[in-house]
Amino acid sequence: DKQCEKQMMKRIAANDPVAMRRKGKQQHEKGDYRSAFEYYTRAAELGDADAQYELARLYQFGIGVEKDGEKEIHHLEEAAIG
């Protein structure tokens, strides 16, 4: 609902990586892969291991990005390090 969305955007503005990853997941489910990639990337840069995993999957399957095995492995390693 609108209140939840407003809260999520407030948390994103405060650099909450979990909120960014969740927003990325929402965008992914809507088919907006470019936006999902951007949210996952921001969350990953802030240390969110689950966002690293989601980026790896995008690169693995070429969803919204060019398929890239090296980037997939990089993000999987970052996710494993946590």
mmCIF file of C-alpha atoms in Angstrom:
data_model
loop_
_atom_site.group_PDB
_atom_site.id
_atom_site.type_symbol
_atom_site.label_atom_id
_atom_site.label_comp_id
_atom_site.label_asym_id
_atom_site.label_seq_id
_atom_site.Cartn_x
_atom_site.Cartn_y
_atom_site.Cartn_z
ATOM 1 C CA ASP A 1 0.000 0.000 0.000
ATOM 2 C CA LYS A 2 1.013 3.636 -0.278
ATOM 3 C CA GLN A 3 2.079 3.967 3.364
ATOM 4 C CA CYS A 4 4.461 1.007 3.093
ATOM 5 C CA GLU A 5 5.882 2.365 -0.156
ATOM 6 C CA LYS A 6 6.386 5.770 1.452
ATOM 7 C CA GLN A 7 8.217 4.178 4.406
ATOM 8 C CA MET A 8 10.386 2.115 2.069
ATOM 9 C CA MET A 9 11.373 5.175 0.043
ATOM 10 C CA LYS A 10 12.180 7.025 3.259
ATOM 11 C CA ARG A 11 14.449 4.156 4.317
ATOM 12 C CA ILE A 12 16.080 4.101 0.878
ATOM 13 C CA ALA A 13 16.755 7.836 1.136
ATOM 14 C CA ALA A 14 18.470 7.097 4.470
ATOM 15 C CA ASN A 15 20.735 4.549 2.689
ATOM 16 C CA ASP A 16 19.145 1.436 4.198
ATOM 17 C CA PRO A 17 20.539 -1.433 2.089
ATOM 18 C CA VAL A 18 17.778 -3.862 3.108
ATOM 19 C CA ALA A 19 15.107 -1.447 1.868
ATOM 20 C CA MET A 20 17.074 -0.989 -1.362
ATOM 21 C CA ARG A 21 17.277 -4.745 -1.908
ATOM 22 C CA ARG A 22 13.565 -5.154 -1.217
ATOM 23 C CA LYS A 23 12.747 -2.360 -3.665
ATOM 24 C CA GLY A 24 15.008 -4.059 -6.187
ATOM 25 C CA LYS A 25 13.084 -7.294 -5.694
ATOM 26 C CA GLN A 26 9.783 -5.457 -6.229
ATOM 27 C CA GLN A 27 11.091 -3.912 -9.432
ATOM 28 C CA HIS A 28 12.416 -7.295 -10.579
ATOM 29 C CA GLU A 29 9.009 -8.895 -10.030
ATOM 30 C CA LYS A 30 7.386 -6.077 -12.067
ATOM 31 C CA GLY A 31 9.802 -6.752 -14.922
ATOM 32 C CA ASP A 32 11.710 -3.470 -14.453
ATOM 33 C CA TYR A 33 15.117 -5.124 -14.521
ATOM 34 C CA ARG A 34 17.124 -1.931 -15.060
ATOM 35 C CA SER A 35 15.678 -0.395 -11.897
ATOM 36 C CA ALA A 36 16.122 -3.676 -10.011
ATOM 37 C CA PHE A 37 19.765 -3.735 -11.052
ATOM 38 C CA GLU A 38 20.266 -0.187 -9.791
ATOM 39 C CA TYR A 39 18.685 -0.902 -6.392
ATOM 40 C CA TYR A 40 20.585 -4.167 -5.984
ATOM 41 C CA THR A 41 23.831 -2.412 -6.900
ATOM 42 C CA ARG A 42 23.288 0.363 -4.371
ATOM 43 C CA ALA A 43 22.441 -2.162 -1.652
ATOM 44 C CA ALA A 44 25.470 -4.297 -2.536
ATOM 45 C CA GLU A 45 27.743 -1.259 -2.361
ATOM 46 C CA LEU A 46 26.453 -0.725 1.178
ATOM 47 C CA GLY A 47 27.408 -4.280 2.129
ATOM 48 C CA ASP A 48 24.173 -6.241 1.620
ATOM 49 C CA ALA A 49 25.207 -9.843 0.863
ATOM 50 C CA ASP A 50 21.735 -10.800 -0.385
ATOM 51 C CA ALA A 51 21.904 -7.980 -2.926
ATOM 52 C CA GLN A 52 25.249 -9.371 -4.102
ATOM 53 C CA TYR A 53 23.537 -12.717 -4.646
ATOM 54 C CA GLU A 54 20.699 -11.091 -6.596
ATOM 55 C CA LEU A 55 23.231 -9.311 -8.815
ATOM 56 C CA ALA A 56 24.971 -12.635 -9.433
ATOM 57 C CA ARG A 57 21.670 -14.121 -10.597
ATOM 58 C CA LEU A 58 21.058 -11.215 -12.979
ATOM 59 C CA TYR A 59 24.488 -11.761 -14.526
ATOM 60 C CA GLN A 60 24.045 -15.547 -14.561
ATOM 61 C CA PHE A 61 20.852 -15.394 -16.604
ATOM 62 C CA GLY A 62 21.414 -12.109 -18.444
ATOM 63 C CA ILE A 63 18.359 -10.484 -16.866
ATOM 64 C CA GLY A 64 18.493 -6.739 -17.500
ATOM 65 C CA VAL A 65 22.256 -6.982 -18.035
ATOM 66 C CA GLU A 66 24.524 -8.774 -20.450
ATOM 67 C CA LYS A 67 25.226 -12.340 -19.332
ATOM 68 C CA ASP A 68 28.660 -12.311 -17.683
ATOM 69 C CA GLY A 69 30.160 -15.291 -15.883
ATOM 70 C CA GLU A 70 33.023 -13.307 -14.374
ATOM 71 C CA LYS A 71 30.693 -10.740 -12.818
ATOM 72 C CA GLU A 72 28.410 -13.546 -11.663
ATOM 73 C CA ILE A 73 31.299 -15.220 -9.825
ATOM 74 C CA HIS A 74 32.501 -11.904 -8.404
ATOM 75 C CA HIS A 75 29.096 -11.192 -6.879
ATOM 76 C CA LEU A 76 28.729 -14.766 -5.611
ATOM 77 C CA GLU A 77 32.089 -14.456 -3.882
ATOM 78 C CA GLU A 78 31.089 -11.115 -2.361
ATOM 79 C CA ALA A 79 27.827 -12.665 -1.166
ATOM 80 C CA ALA A 80 29.728 -15.558 0.404
ATOM 81 C CA ILE A 81 32.087 -13.209 2.203
ATOM 82 C CA GLY A 82 29.057 -11.299 3.437
#
